[in-house]
Coordinates of N, CA and C in Angstrom, one line a residue:
X1 N 47.5 -88.3 -72.2 CA 46.2 -87.4 -72.7 C 46.6 -86.9 -74.2
X2 N 48.1 -87.0 -74.7 CA 47.7 -86.9 -75.9 C 47.1 -87.5 -76.6
X3 N 46.8 -88.9 -76.0 CA 46.1 -90.2 -77.3 C 45.0 -89.7 -76.7
X4 N 44.3 -89.5 -76.3 CA 42.6 -88.5 -75.7 C 42.8 -87.8 -76.9
X5 N 43.4 -86.9 -76.8 CA 43.2 -86.2 -77.7 C 43.3 -86.2 -79.4
X6 N 44.5 -87.3 -79.7 CA 43.9 -87.8 -80.7 C 43.4 -88.3 -81.3
X7 N 42.2 -89.6 -80.3 CA 41.6 -89.8 -80.3 C 39.7 -89.1 -81.1
X8 N 39.9 -88.2 -80.0 CA 39.0 -87.1 -80.2 C 39.5 -86.2 -81.5
X9 N 39.8 -86.1 -82.1 CA 40.1 -85.4 -83.0 C 40.0 -86.4 -84.4
X10 N 40.2 -87.4 -83.9 CA 39.9 -88.4 -85.3 C 38.4 -88.6 -85.2
X11 N 37.7 -88.5 -84.3 CA 36.2 -89.0 -84.1 C 35.9 -87.2 -84.9
X12 N 36.4 -86.5 -84.7 CA 35.6 -85.4 -85.2 C 36.1 -85.1 -86.9
X13 N 36.7 -85.7 -87.0 CA 36.6 -86.2 -88.7 C 36.1 -86.4 -89.5
X14 N 35.5 -87.7 -88.6 CA 35.0 -88.8 -89.1 C 33.8 -88.3 -89.3
X15 N 33.2 -87.2 -88.7 CA 32.0 -86.6 -88.4 C 31.9 -85.8 -89.9
X16 N 33.0 -85.0 -91.0 CA 33.1 -84.9 -91.6 C 32.3 -85.5 -93.2
X17 N 30.9 -85.5 -93.6 CA 30.4 -85.9 -94.8 C 28.8 -84.9 -93.8
X18 N 27.8 -84.8 -95.2 CA 26.4 -84.3 -95.2 C 26.1 -85.0 -95.6
X19 N 24.7 -85.7 -95.1 CA 23.7 -86.1 -95.6 C 22.4 -85.2 -95.7
X20 N 22.1 -84.4 -94.9 CA 21.1 -84.1 -94.2 C 20.6 -82.1 -95.2
X21 N 19.8 -82.5 -95.6 CA 19.2 -80.9 -96.3 C 18.8 -79.7 -94.8
X22 N 20.0 -79.4 -94.8 CA 19.9 -78.1 -93.3 C 20.0 -77.1 -93.8
X23 N 20.1 -76.7 -95.1 CA 19.3 -75.6 -96.2 C 17.9 -74.9 -95.6
X24 N 17.0 -76.4 -95.3 CA 15.3 -76.1 -95.2 C 15.2 -75.9 -94.2
X25 N 16.1 -76.0 -93.3 CA 15.7 -75.9 -91.7 C 15.7 -74.3 -91.5
X26 N 17.0 -73.3 -92.7 CA 16.2 -71.9 -92.2 C 15.3 -71.3 -93.3
X27 N 14.6 -72.3 -94.6 CA 13.5 -71.7 -94.8 C 12.0 -72.3 -94.9
X28 N 12.5 -73.3 -94.1 CA 11.2 -73.6 -93.0 C 10.3 -72.1 -92.9
X29 N 9.2 -72.4 -92.5 CA 8.4 -70.9 -91.3 C 9.2 -70.5 -90.0
X30 N 8.7 -69.4 -90.5 CA 9.2 -68.5 -88.8 C 8.6 -68.9 -88.5
X31 N 8.8 -69.6 -87.3 CA 8.2 -70.0 -85.8 C 7.8 -68.5 -84.9
X32 N 7.1 -69.0 -84.3 CA 5.7 -67.8 -83.6 C 6.2 -66.7 -82.3
X33 N 7.5 -67.5 -83.1 CA 8.3 -66.7 -81.7 C 9.3 -65.6 -82.2
X34 N 9.0 -65.0 -83.3 CA 10.4 -64.2 -84.2 C 10.5 -63.3 -83.6
X35 N 9.5 -62.8 -82.9 CA 9.8 -61.1 -81.6 C 10.4 -60.9 -80.7
X36 N 10.1 -61.9 -80.1 CA 10.8 -62.4 -79.2 C 12.3 -63.2 -79.2
X37 N 12.7 -63.8 -80.4 CA 14.1 -63.8 -81.0 C 15.1 -62.1 -80.8
X38 N 14.2 -61.3 -81.0 CA 15.3 -59.8 -81.2 C 15.9 -59.5 -80.1
X39 N 15.0 -59.3 -78.8 CA 15.4 -59.6 -77.4 C 17.2 -60.0 -77.0
X40 N 16.8 -61.1 -77.7 CA 17.8 -62.6 -77.4 C 18.6 -62.1 -78.2
X41 N 19.2 -61.9 -79.8 CA 19.9 -61.1 -80.3 C 21.2 -60.1 -79.8
X42 N 19.6 -58.4 -79.4 CA 20.3 -57.8 -78.9 C 21.4 -58.0 -78.1
X43 N 21.2 -59.9 -76.9 CA 21.6 -59.3 -76.4 C 23.5 -60.0 -76.7
X44 N 23.5 -60.4 -77.3 CA 23.9 -61.1 -78.3 C 24.8 -60.3 -79.2
X45 N 24.6 -59.3 -79.5 CA 25.6 -58.2 -80.6 C 25.8 -57.5 -79.4
X46 N 25.3 -56.8 -78.6 CA 26.0 -55.7 -77.2 C 27.4 -56.2 -77.5
X47 N 28.2 -55.1 -77.5 CA 29.3 -54.8 -77.8 C 30.5 -54.7 -78.8
X48 N 29.4 -55.0 -79.8 CA 29.2 -54.6 -81.6 C 29.4 -53.9 -81.2
X49 N 29.4 -53.3 -83.2 CA 28.4 -52.2 -83.3 C 28.2 -53.2 -85.3
X50 N 27.3 -54.0 -85.0 CA 27.1 -54.8 -86.8 C 26.0 -53.9 -87.6
X51 N 26.3 -54.2 -88.7 CA 25.4 -53.8 -89.8 C 23.7 -54.3 -89.4
X52 N 23.0 -53.9 -90.3 CA 21.7 -53.8 -89.9 C 21.1 -55.4 -89.8
X53 N 22.2 -55.8 -91.1 CA 21.5 -57.8 -91.2 C 22.4 -58.8 -90.0
X54 N 22.5 -58.1 -89.2 CA 23.2 -59.4 -88.3 C 21.2 -59.7 -87.5
X55 N 21.0 -58.8 -87.7 CA 19.3 -58.7 -86.6 C 18.8 -60.5 -87.3
X56 N 18.5 -59.8 -88.8 CA 17.6 -60.4 -89.3 C 18.2 -62.2 -89.6
X57 N 20.0 -62.1 -89.5 CA 21.1 -63.5 -89.7 C 20.6 -63.9 -88.6
X58 N 20.9 -63.1 -87.1 CA 20.5 -63.3 -85.7 C 19.4 -64.8 -85.8
X59 N 18.5 -63.8 -86.2 CA 16.6 -64.3 -86.0 C 16.9 -66.0 -86.7
X60 N 17.4 -65.8 -88.4 CA 17.5 -66.9 -88.8 C 18.0 -68.6 -88.4
X61 N 18.8 -67.8 -87.3 CA 19.8 -68.6 -86.9 C 19.2 -69.7 -85.6
X62 N 18.3 -68.5 -84.9 CA 17.7 -68.5 -84.1 C 16.3 -69.9 -84.2
X63 N 15.9 -69.7 -85.7 CA 14.6 -70.2 -85.8 C 15.6 -71.4 -87.1
X64 N 16.9 -71.6 -86.8 CA 17.5 -73.0 -87.5 C 17.8 -73.5 -86.4
X65 N 17.9 -72.8 -85.2 CA 18.3 -74.4 -83.8 C 17.1 -75.3 -82.8
X66 N 15.6 -74.1 -83.4 CA 14.6 -74.7 -83.0 C 14.1 -75.6 -83.5
X67 N 14.7 -75.5 -85.8 CA 14.5 -76.5 -86.0 C 15.4 -78.1 -86.1
X68 N 16.8 -77.5 -85.7 CA 17.4 -78.6 -85.5 C 17.0 -79.4 -83.9
X69 N 16.5 -78.8 -82.9 CA 15.9 -79.1 -81.4 C 15.0 -79.8 -82.3
X70 N 14.0 -79.8 -83.3 CA 12.7 -81.1 -83.7 C 14.0 -82.8 -83.5
X71 N 14.8 -81.6 -84.2 CA 15.1 -82.6 -85.5 C 16.3 -84.1 -84.3
X72 N 17.2 -82.6 -83.1 CA 16.9 -83.7 -81.5 C 16.1 -84.4 -80.7
X73 N 14.6 -84.1 -81.3 CA 13.8 -85.1 -79.9 C 13.4 -86.2 -81.4
X74 N 13.5 -86.3 -82.2 CA 12.9 -86.9 -83.7 C 13.8 -87.9 -83.9
X75 N 15.0 -87.6 -83.5 CA 16.1 -88.7 -82.8 C 16.3 -89.6 -81.5
X76 N 15.0 -89.1 -80.8 CA 14.8 -89.9 -79.5 C 15.7 -89.4 -78.9
X77 N 16.5 -88.3 -78.6 CA 17.0 -88.0 -77.3 C 18.4 -88.0 -77.7
X78 N 19.0 -89.0 -78.9 CA 20.1 -89.2 -79.0 C 21.2 -87.8 -79.9
X79 N 21.4 -87.4 -78.5 CA 22.6 -85.9 -79.1 C 23.5 -86.4 -79.1
X80 N 24.7 -87.3 -79.1 CA 25.3 -87.7 -80.3 C 24.9 -88.3 -82.1
X81 N 23.9 -88.1 -81.8 CA 23.3 -88.4 -83.7 C 23.8 -87.6 -84.4
X82 N 24.5 -88.3 -85.4 CA 25.6 -87.1 -86.9 C 24.3 -86.1 -87.3
X83 N 23.7 -86.4 -87.2 CA 22.9 -85.1 -88.4 C 22.6 -84.0 -87.5
X84 N 22.2 -84.2 -86.1 CA 22.1 -82.5 -85.3 C 23.9 -82.8 -85.0
X85 N 24.3 -83.2 -84.8 CA 26.1 -82.3 -84.6 C 26.9 -81.9 -86.2
X86 N 26.2 -82.5 -86.9 CA 26.8 -81.8 -88.1 C 25.8 -80.9 -88.6
X87 N 25.0 -81.2 -88.0 CA 23.4 -79.3 -87.6 C 24.3 -77.9 -87.4
X88 N 24.9 -78.5 -86.1 CA 25.9 -77.0 -85.0 C 26.9 -77.0 -85.9
X89 N 27.5 -77.9 -86.6 CA 28.9 -77.4 -87.7 C 28.7 -76.4 -88.6
X90 N 27.0 -76.8 -89.8 CA 26.3 -76.6 -90.3 C 26.5 -75.1 -90.0
X91 N 25.6 -75.0 -89.1 CA 25.6 -73.6 -88.6 C 26.1 -72.7 -88.4
X92 N 27.2 -72.9 -87.5 CA 28.8 -72.2 -86.8 C 28.9 -71.9 -88.6
X93 N 29.8 -72.5 -89.9 CA 30.2 -71.9 -90.7 C 29.0 -71.1 -91.5
X94 N 27.5 -72.0 -91.2 CA 27.0 -70.8 -91.9 C 27.4 -69.2 -91.3
X95 N 26.9 -69.2 -90.1 CA 27.0 -68.0 -89.7 C 28.5 -66.8 -90.5
X96 N 29.4 -67.3 -89.9 CA 30.9 -67.1 -90.1 C 30.7 -66.5 -92.2
X97 N 30.2 -67.6 -92.6 CA 30.6 -67.2 -94.3 C 29.4 -65.5 -94.9
X98 N 28.2 -65.8 -93.6 CA 27.3 -64.5 -93.7 C 27.6 -63.5 -93.0
X99 N 27.8 -63.5 -92.3 CA 27.8 -62.7 -91.1 C 29.3 -62.3 -90.0
X100 N 30.2 -63.3 -89.4 CA 30.7 -63.1 -88.7 C 32.3 -63.1 -89.0
X101 N 32.3 -63.6 -90.6 CA 33.7 -63.2 -91.0 C 33.7 -61.1 -91.0
X102 N 33.2 -60.4 -90.8 CA 33.0 -58.9 -91.2 C 34.8 -58.9 -89.8
X103 N 35.2 -57.5 -90.0 CA 36.2 -57.5 -89.7 C 35.4 -56.5 -88.2
X104 N 34.2 -56.1 -88.4 CA 33.7 -55.6 -87.3 C 33.8 -56.7 -85.3
X105 N 33.7 -58.8 -85.9 CA 33.5 -58.9 -84.7 C 35.1 -59.2 -84.4
X106 N 35.9 -58.6 -85.2 CA 37.8 -58.6 -84.6 C 37.9 -60.4 -84.1
X107 N 37.6 -61.4 -85.2 CA 37.7 -62.8 -85.0 C 37.2 -63.5 -83.9
X108 N 36.2 -63.0 -83.0 CA 36.0 -63.3 -81.5 C 34.4 -64.5 -82.2
X109 N 35.5 -65.2 -83.5 CA 34.1 -65.9 -83.6 C 33.0 -67.1 -83.5
X110 N 33.7 -67.8 -82.2 CA 33.8 -69.2 -81.7 C 32.6 -68.0 -80.3
X111 N 32.8 -67.0 -79.9 CA 32.7 -66.3 -79.0 C 31.0 -66.3 -78.5
X112 N 30.8 -65.8 -79.9 CA 29.8 -65.0 -80.4 C 28.7 -66.5 -80.9
X113 N 29.7 -67.3 -81.7 CA 28.4 -68.5 -81.5 C 28.2 -68.7 -79.6
X114 N 29.4 -69.0 -78.8 CA 29.0 -69.3 -77.5 C 27.7 -68.6 -77.4
X115 N 27.8 -66.7 -77.9 CA 26.7 -66.5 -77.4 C 25.4 -66.8 -77.6
X116 N 25.6 -67.3 -79.4 CA 24.3 -67.4 -79.7 C 23.6 -69.0 -79.1
X117 N 24.6 -69.6 -78.6 CA 24.1 -71.3 -78.1 C 23.4 -71.0 -76.5
X118 N 23.9 -69.7 -75.6 CA 23.9 -69.8 -74.6 C 22.0 -68.6 -74.7
X119 N 21.9 -67.7 -75.1 CA 20.8 -67.1 -76.1 C 19.6 -68.4 -76.3
X120 N 19.8 -68.8 -76.9 CA 19.3 -70.2 -77.8 C 18.7 -70.8 -75.7
X121 N 19.9 -71.3 -75.3 CA 19.4 -71.9 -74.4 C 18.3 -70.7 -73.0
X122 N 18.4 -69.7 -73.1 CA 17.7 -69.0 -71.7 C 16.1 -69.0 -72.5
X123 N 16.7 -68.9 -73.7 CA 14.8 -69.0 -74.3 C 14.1 -70.3 -74.7
X124 N 15.1 -71.7 -75.3 CA 14.0 -72.9 -74.6 C 15.2 -73.3 -74.0
X125 N 15.0 -73.6 -72.4 CA 15.9 -73.6 -71.0 C 15.2 -75.4 -71.5
X126 N 14.3 -75.9 -72.4 CA 14.5 -77.5 -71.9 C 14.5 -78.1 -73.1
X127 N 16.0 -77.5 -74.1 CA 16.3 -78.1 -75.1 C 17.8 -78.3 -75.0
X128 N 18.3 -79.2 -75.4 CA 19.9 -80.0 -75.0 C 20.9 -79.8 -75.9
X129 N 19.8 -78.8 -76.9 CA 21.2 -78.1 -78.1 C 22.2 -77.5 -78.1
X130 N 22.0 -76.9 -76.7 CA 23.7 -76.0 -76.6 C 24.8 -76.9 -75.6
X131 N 24.4 -78.1 -75.3 CA 25.5 -78.7 -75.1 C 25.7 -79.6 -75.7
X132 N 25.1 -79.8 -77.1 CA 25.4 -81.3 -78.2 C 26.4 -79.8 -78.9
X133 N 26.0 -78.7 -79.0 CA 26.6 -77.8 -79.9 C 27.5 -77.4 -79.2
X134 N 27.7 -77.0 -77.7 CA 29.4 -76.3 -77.3 C 30.4 -77.5 -77.4
X135 N 29.3 -79.0 -77.3 CA 30.8 -79.7 -77.6 C 31.9 -80.0 -78.2
X136 N 31.0 -79.9 -79.7 CA 31.6 -80.3 -81.3 C 31.9 -78.8 -81.4
X137 N 31.8 -77.7 -81.3 CA 32.3 -76.5 -81.7 C 32.9 -76.0 -80.1
X138 N 34.2 -76.1 -80.6 CA 35.1 -75.2 -79.6 C 36.2 -74.3 -79.9
X139 N 37.1 -74.7 -78.4 CA 37.8 -73.4 -79.2 C 39.1 -74.0 -80.1
X140 N 39.0 -75.4 -79.9 CA 40.0 -76.0 -81.3 C 39.8 -76.4 -82.1
X141 N 38.2 -76.0 -83.3 CA 38.0 -75.7 -83.7 C 38.5 -74.2 -84.8
X142 N 39.8 -74.9 -85.2 CA 40.5 -73.8 -85.4 C 41.8 -74.9 -86.9
X143 N 42.6 -73.9 -87.5 CA 43.5 -74.3 -88.1 C 43.3 -75.7 -88.8
X144 N 44.1 -76.8 -89.3 CA 43.1 -78.4 -90.0 C 41.8 -78.4 -89.9
X145 N 41.7 -78.6 -88.8 CA 40.4 -79.4 -88.7 C 39.6 -78.0 -88.8
X146 N 39.0 -76.8 -88.7 CA 38.2 -75.8 -89.5 C 38.1 -76.2 -91.0
X147 N 39.6 -75.1 -91.1 CA 40.0 -75.4 -92.8 C 39.3 -77.2 -93.3
X148 N 39.0 -78.2 -92.7 CA 38.1 -78.9 -93.3 C 36.8 -79.5 -93.5
X149 N 36.2 -78.8 -92.0 CA 35.2 -78.8 -91.9 C 34.5 -77.5 -93.2
X150 N 35.2 -76.1 -92.5 CA 34.5 -75.6 -94.0 C 34.8 -75.9 -95.1
X151 N 36.1 -76.5 -96.4 CA 36.1 -77.4 -97.6 C 35.0 -78.0 -97.4
X152 N 34.5 -79.0 -96.6 CA 33.3 -79.8 -96.8 C 32.1 -78.8 -97.1
X153 N 32.0 -77.8 -96.1 CA 30.9 -77.0 -96.1 C 30.9 -76.0 -97.6
X154 N 31.6 -76.0 -98.5 CA 31.4 -74.7 -99.3 C 31.2 -76.2 -100.4
X155 N 31.5 -78.2 -100.6 CA 31.8 -79.0 -101.2 C 29.3 -79.6 -100.9
X156 N 29.2 -79.1 -100.0 CA 28.0 -79.3 -99.6 C 26.6 -78.3 -100.1
X157 N 27.9 -76.8 -100.3 CA 27.0 -75.7 -100.6 C 26.9 -76.1 -102.7
X158 N 27.6 -76.4 -103.2 CA 28.3 -76.9 -105.1 C 27.1 -77.9 -104.7
X159 N 26.7 -79.3 -103.8 CA 25.7 -80.0 -104.3 C 24.5 -79.6 -104.1
X160 N 23.7 -78.8 -102.9 CA 22.8 -78.8 -103.0 C 22.6 -77.3 -102.6
X161 N 23.2 -75.7 -102.8 CA 22.5 -74.7 -102.5 C 22.3 -74.4 -104.0
X162 N 20.7 -73.7 -103.5 CA 20.4 -73.3 -105.2 C 20.8 -72.1 -105.9
X163 N 21.2 -71.0 -104.8 CA 22.8 -70.2 -105.9 C 23.5 -70.9 -106.4
X164 N 23.9 -72.2 -106.5 CA 25.4 -73.1 -106.9 C 24.4 -73.6 -108.1
X165 N 23.0 -73.6 -108.1 CA 23.0 -74.3 -109.5 C 22.7 -73.7 -110.6
X166 N 23.1 -71.8 -110.5 CA 23.4 -71.8 -111.8 C 24.4 -71.7 -112.5
X167 N 25.4 -71.7 -111.2 CA 27.0 -71.2 -111.3 C 28.3 -72.5 -110.7
X168 N 28.0 -73.4 -111.2 CA 28.4 -75.0 -110.7 C 29.9 -74.4 -111.2
X169 N 30.5 -74.5 -111.7 CA 32.1 -74.0 -111.9 C 32.5 -73.1 -111.1
X170 N 31.8 -71.6 -110.8 CA 32.1 -70.9 -109.9 C 31.7 -71.2 -107.9
X171 N 31.0 -72.0 -107.9 CA 30.9 -72.7 -106.8 C 32.5 -74.1 -106.1
X172 N 32.9 -74.4 -107.7 CA 33.7 -75.5 -107.5 C 34.9 -75.5 -107.6
X173 N 35.0 -73.7 -108.2 CA 36.7 -72.9 -107.9 C 36.9 -72.7 -107.1
X174 N 35.5 -72.5 -105.8 CA 35.7 -72.1 -104.3 C 36.3 -73.4 -103.8
X175 N 35.3 -73.9 -104.2 CA 36.0 -75.6 -103.6 C 38.3 -76.2 -103.8
X176 N 38.1 -75.7 -104.8 CA 39.6 -75.3 -105.9 C 40.7 -75.3 -104.9
X177 N 39.4 -73.5 -105.4 CA 40.9 -72.7 -104.4 C 41.2 -72.8 -102.4
X178 N 40.4 -73.5 -102.1 CA 40.7 -73.4 -100.2 C 41.3 -75.1 -100.7
X179 N 41.4 -75.9 -101.2 CA 41.9 -77.2 -101.4 C 42.9 -76.7 -101.3
X180 N 43.7 -76.3 -102.4 CA 44.9 -75.5 -103.0 C 45.9 -74.9 -101.7
X181 N 44.8 -74.1 -100.7 CA 45.5 -73.7 -99.4 C 45.5 -74.2 -98.5
X182 N 45.2 -75.1 -98.6 CA 45.1 -76.1 -97.4 C 46.4 -77.6 -97.2
X183 N 46.0 -77.7 -98.9 CA 47.2 -78.8 -98.9 C 48.7 -78.4 -98.4
X184 N 48.4 -77.0 -98.7 CA 49.7 -76.7 -97.9 C 50.3 -77.1 -96.9
X185 N 49.3 -76.8 -95.9 CA 49.5 -76.7 -93.9 C 49.1 -77.9 -94.0
X186 N 48.3 -79.2 -94.1 CA 47.8 -80.3 -93.7 C 49.6 -81.0 -93.8
X187 N 50.5 -80.7 -94.2 CA 51.7 -81.9 -94.0 C 52.2 -81.5 -92.0
X188 N 51.6 -80.3 -91.6 CA 52.7 -79.8 -90.4 C 51.7 -80.9 -89.3
X189 N 50.6 -81.7 -89.6 CA 49.9 -82.0 -88.6 C 50.4 -83.6 -88.7
X190 N 51.1 -83.5 -87.5 CA 52.5 -84.5 -86.8 C 51.5 -86.1 -87.2
X191 N 49.9 -86.5 -86.8 CA 49.6 -87.1 -87.4 C 49.0 -87.8 -88.2
X192 N 49.1 -86.4 -89.1 CA 49.2 -87.5 -90.6 C 47.0 -87.4 -90.8
X193 N 46.6 -86.7 -90.1 CA 45.1 -86.4 -90.4 C 44.2 -86.1 -90.9
X194 N 44.5 -84.7 -91.2 CA 44.8 -83.8 -91.9 C 44.7 -83.9 -93.4
X195 N 46.2 -84.3 -94.2 CA 46.0 -84.8 -95.5 C 45.6 -86.1 -95.6
X196 N 45.3 -87.4 -94.6 CA 44.6 -88.2 -95.4 C 43.1 -88.3 -95.3
X197 N 42.2 -86.8 -94.7 CA 41.0 -86.4 -94.7 C 40.8 -86.0 -95.9
X198 N 42.0 -84.7 -96.1 CA 42.0 -84.1 -97.8 C 42.2 -84.9 -98.2
X199 N 42.8 -85.9 -99.5 CA 42.7 -87.1 -100.0 C 40.9 -87.1 -100.2
X200 N 40.7 -87.9 -98.8 CA 39.4 -88.7 -99.0 C 38.3 -88.0 -99.3
X201 N 38.8 -86.6 -99.3 CA 37.8 -85.0 -100.0 C 38.1 -85.2 -101.3
X202 N 39.6 -84.6 -102.0 CA 39.7 -85.6 -103.3 C 38.8 -86.3 -103.4
X203 N 39.0 -87.0 -103.2 CA 38.4 -88.3 -103.9 C 36.9 -88.4 -104.6
X204 N 36.5 -87.5 -103.2 CA 34.8 -87.5 -103.4 C 34.7 -86.0 -104.2
X205 N 35.0 -85.0 -104.3 CA 35.1 -83.8 -104.7 C 35.5 -84.6 -106.2
X206 N 36.4 -85.4 -107.1 CA 36.2 -85.1 -108.3 C 36.0 -86.5 -108.7
X207 N 35.4 -87.4 -107.8 CA 34.2 -88.2 -108.5 C 32.9 -87.2 -108.8
X208 N 32.3 -86.5 -108.2 CA 31.2 -86.1 -108.3 C 31.0 -85.1 -109.4
X209 N 32.7 -84.3 -109.2 CA 32.8 -83.3 -110.8 C 32.7 -84.0 -112.0
X210 N 32.8 -85.7 -112.1 CA 33.5 -86.2 -113.1 C 32.1 -86.4 -113.3
X211 N 31.2 -86.6 -112.4 CA 30.0 -87.7 -112.7 C 28.1 -87.0 -113.1
X212 N 28.1 -85.2 -112.2 CA 27.6 -84.2 -112.3 C 28.1 -83.0 -112.4
X213 N 29.0 -82.7 -112.9 CA 29.2 -81.3 -113.2 C 30.2 -81.1 -114.8
X214 N 29.8 -80.4 -115.9 CA 30.4 -80.4 -116.8 C 31.5 -79.1 -117.1
X215 N 32.4 -79.2 -116.2 CA 34.0 -78.2 -116.4 C 35.1 -78.5 -116.2
X216 N 35.7 -77.3 -116.7 CA 37.2 -77.8 -117.6 C 37.8 -78.8 -116.4
X217 N 39.1 -79.5 -117.3 CA 40.0 -80.4 -115.7 C 40.2 -79.1 -114.3
X218 N 40.7 -77.8 -114.9 CA 40.9 -77.6 -113.7 C 40.0 -77.4 -112.0
X219 N 39.1 -77.7 -112.5 CA 38.3 -77.9 -111.5 C 38.1 -79.5 -110.8
X220 N 38.6 -80.1 -111.8 CA 38.1 -82.0 -111.6 C 39.4 -82.2 -111.4
X221 N 41.0 -82.0 -111.1 CA 41.8 -82.9 -111.4 C 42.3 -82.3 -109.9
X222 N 42.2 -82.3 -109.1 CA 43.2 -82.2 -107.3 C 44.3 -82.6 -107.8
X223 N 45.8 -81.9 -107.4 CA 46.7 -82.7 -106.4 C 45.9 -83.7 -104.9
X224 N 47.1 -84.6 -105.1 CA 47.0 -85.5 -104.2 C 47.6 -84.0 -103.0
X225 N 46.7 -84.7 -101.9 CA 46.8 -84.1 -100.6 C 47.8 -84.8 -99.6
X226 N 48.3 -86.0 -100.5 CA 49.4 -86.6 -99.3 C 50.7 -86.5 -100.1
X227 N 51.6 -86.5 -99.4 CA 53.2 -85.4 -99.5 C 53.9 -86.3 -100.8
X228 N 53.9 -87.4 -100.9 CA 54.6 -88.8 -101.7 C 54.5 -88.3 -102.1
X229 N 52.5 -88.0 -102.9 CA 51.9 -88.3 -103.9 C 52.2 -87.4 -105.0
X230 N 52.0 -86.7 -104.5 CA 52.8 -84.6 -104.7 C 54.1 -84.7 -105.1
X231 N 55.0 -85.7 -104.3 CA 56.7 -85.4 -104.5 C 56.4 -86.5 -106.6
X232 N 56.1 -87.7 -106.0 CA 56.0 -88.6 -107.6 C 55.1 -87.9 -108.6
X233 N 53.8 -86.7 -108.6 CA 53.8 -85.8 -109.6 C 54.3 -84.8 -110.1
X234 N 54.8 -84.3 -108.7 CA 55.7 -83.2 -109.7 C 56.7 -83.6 -110.6
X235 N 57.4 -85.0 -110.1 CA 58.4 -85.7 -110.1 C 58.2 -86.1 -111.9
X236 N 57.4 -86.3 -112.3 CA 57.0 -87.2 -113.6 C 56.4 -86.2 -114.3
X237 N 56.4 -84.8 -114.0 CA 55.9 -84.0 -114.9 C 57.6 -83.7 -114.9
X238 N 58.4 -83.1 -114.5 CA 59.7 -82.4 -114.2 C 60.2 -83.9 -116.0
X239 N 60.4 -85.7 -115.7 CA 60.4 -85.9 -116.3 C 60.7 -86.3 -117.3
X240 N 58.8 -85.8 -118.1 CA 58.0 -86.0 -119.1 C 58.8 -84.2 -119.5
X241 N 59.1 -82.9 -119.4 CA 59.6 -81.5 -119.4 C 61.0 -82.3 -119.9
X242 N 61.2 -83.2 -119.5 CA 63.4 -82.9 -119.7 C 63.2 -84.1 -121.3
X243 N 62.3 -84.8 -121.1 CA 61.5 -85.7 -122.3 C 61.7 -84.9 -123.4
X244 N 60.1 -84.6 -123.6 CA 60.4 -83.2 -124.4 C 61.3 -82.8 -124.9
X245 N 61.8 -81.8 -124.1 CA 63.0 -81.2 -124.6 C 63.5 -81.5 -124.8
X246 N 64.8 -82.9 -124.4 CA 66.0 -83.3 -125.1 C 65.6 -83.9 -126.8
X247 N 64.5 -84.8 -126.5 CA 63.8 -84.4 -128.2 C 64.0 -84.6 -129.3
X248 N 63.1 -83.0 -128.4 CA 63.3 -81.8 -128.9 C 64.9 -81.1 -129.7
X249 N 65.9 -81.3 -128.2 CA 67.3 -81.6 -128.7 C 67.9 -81.8 -129.8
X250 N 67.0 -83.3 -129.7 CA 67.6 -84.6 -131.1 C 66.9 -84.1 -132.6
X251 N 65.9 -83.7 -132.3 CA 65.3 -83.4 -133.3 C 66.2 -82.2 -134.4
X252 N 66.8 -81.0 -133.5 CA 67.0 -79.7 -133.9 C 68.7 -80.2 -134.7
X253 N 69.5 -81.0 -134.1 CA 70.7 -81.4 -133.9 C 70.7 -82.0 -135.4
X254 N 69.5 -83.7 -136.0 CA 69.2 -84.3 -136.2 C 69.1 -83.4 -137.9
X255 N 68.0 -82.2 -137.9 CA 68.2 -81.0 -138.8 C 69.3 -80.5 -139.6
X256 N 70.2 -80.1 -137.9 CA 71.2 -79.3 -138.3 C 72.4 -79.8 -139.5
X257 N 72.4 -81.4 -139.2 CA 73.3 -82.4 -139.3 C 73.1 -82.7 -141.0
X258 N 71.4 -82.8 -141.5 CA 71.1 -82.9 -142.7 C 71.5 -82.3 -143.5
X259 N 71.5 -80.9 -142.7 CA 71.9 -79.7 -143.6 C 73.2 -80.1 -144.0
X260 N 74.1 -80.4 -143.5 CA 75.7 -80.2 -143.3 C 76.0 -81.3 -145.2

């Protein structure tokens, strides 16, 4: 059983890359059934007292799922196509960032996402989107796995989001903050997958920043996610400091001797 869980986790990690403009699924023309979306959104928010923005974001999510369903059909019903699966993951974190992070939802993020999928299934019973998204957005999408997806979500926004075009360094700073936070916890993953995938992110991020973004080194040079490399990095810094202070001390001694 443990081996199966490990393989499933590895498969999920291998999906962490973005090669499709998912934001465009929100900006396309609103569907003719937007008024019907309202009924389903009311069902989703029952038991909560969300802000007025919830209905707008919920309807956008329903539109998004409609467009994602069209994408699934274009892929000839291959429900495990990475673009569709990643589309499910993208919506999850979009909802989290724009709405579900609020305290009113009491951290019931996955449950509300499931309610959204259930309501969409009621609305469009011929769709297979609920089954696809439910398989990959599970309660297990937490901890290091959730962190990794959210980090790539932020990286994706850095590269494609209109808001980031005029504030690249701010968006890059968001990635750096998350990365630095996550490398402190990835070592707890006994299989080593989390740190390895963070290291892969570091390589992709650093290359993108060097080639396409003009920000300071603090936004580009991320420390390694691999513990051995981090230790080596810290040791090298310590050695440099010791040598510097030693040379400075010898310099001061030499000056004092010359004055005698």
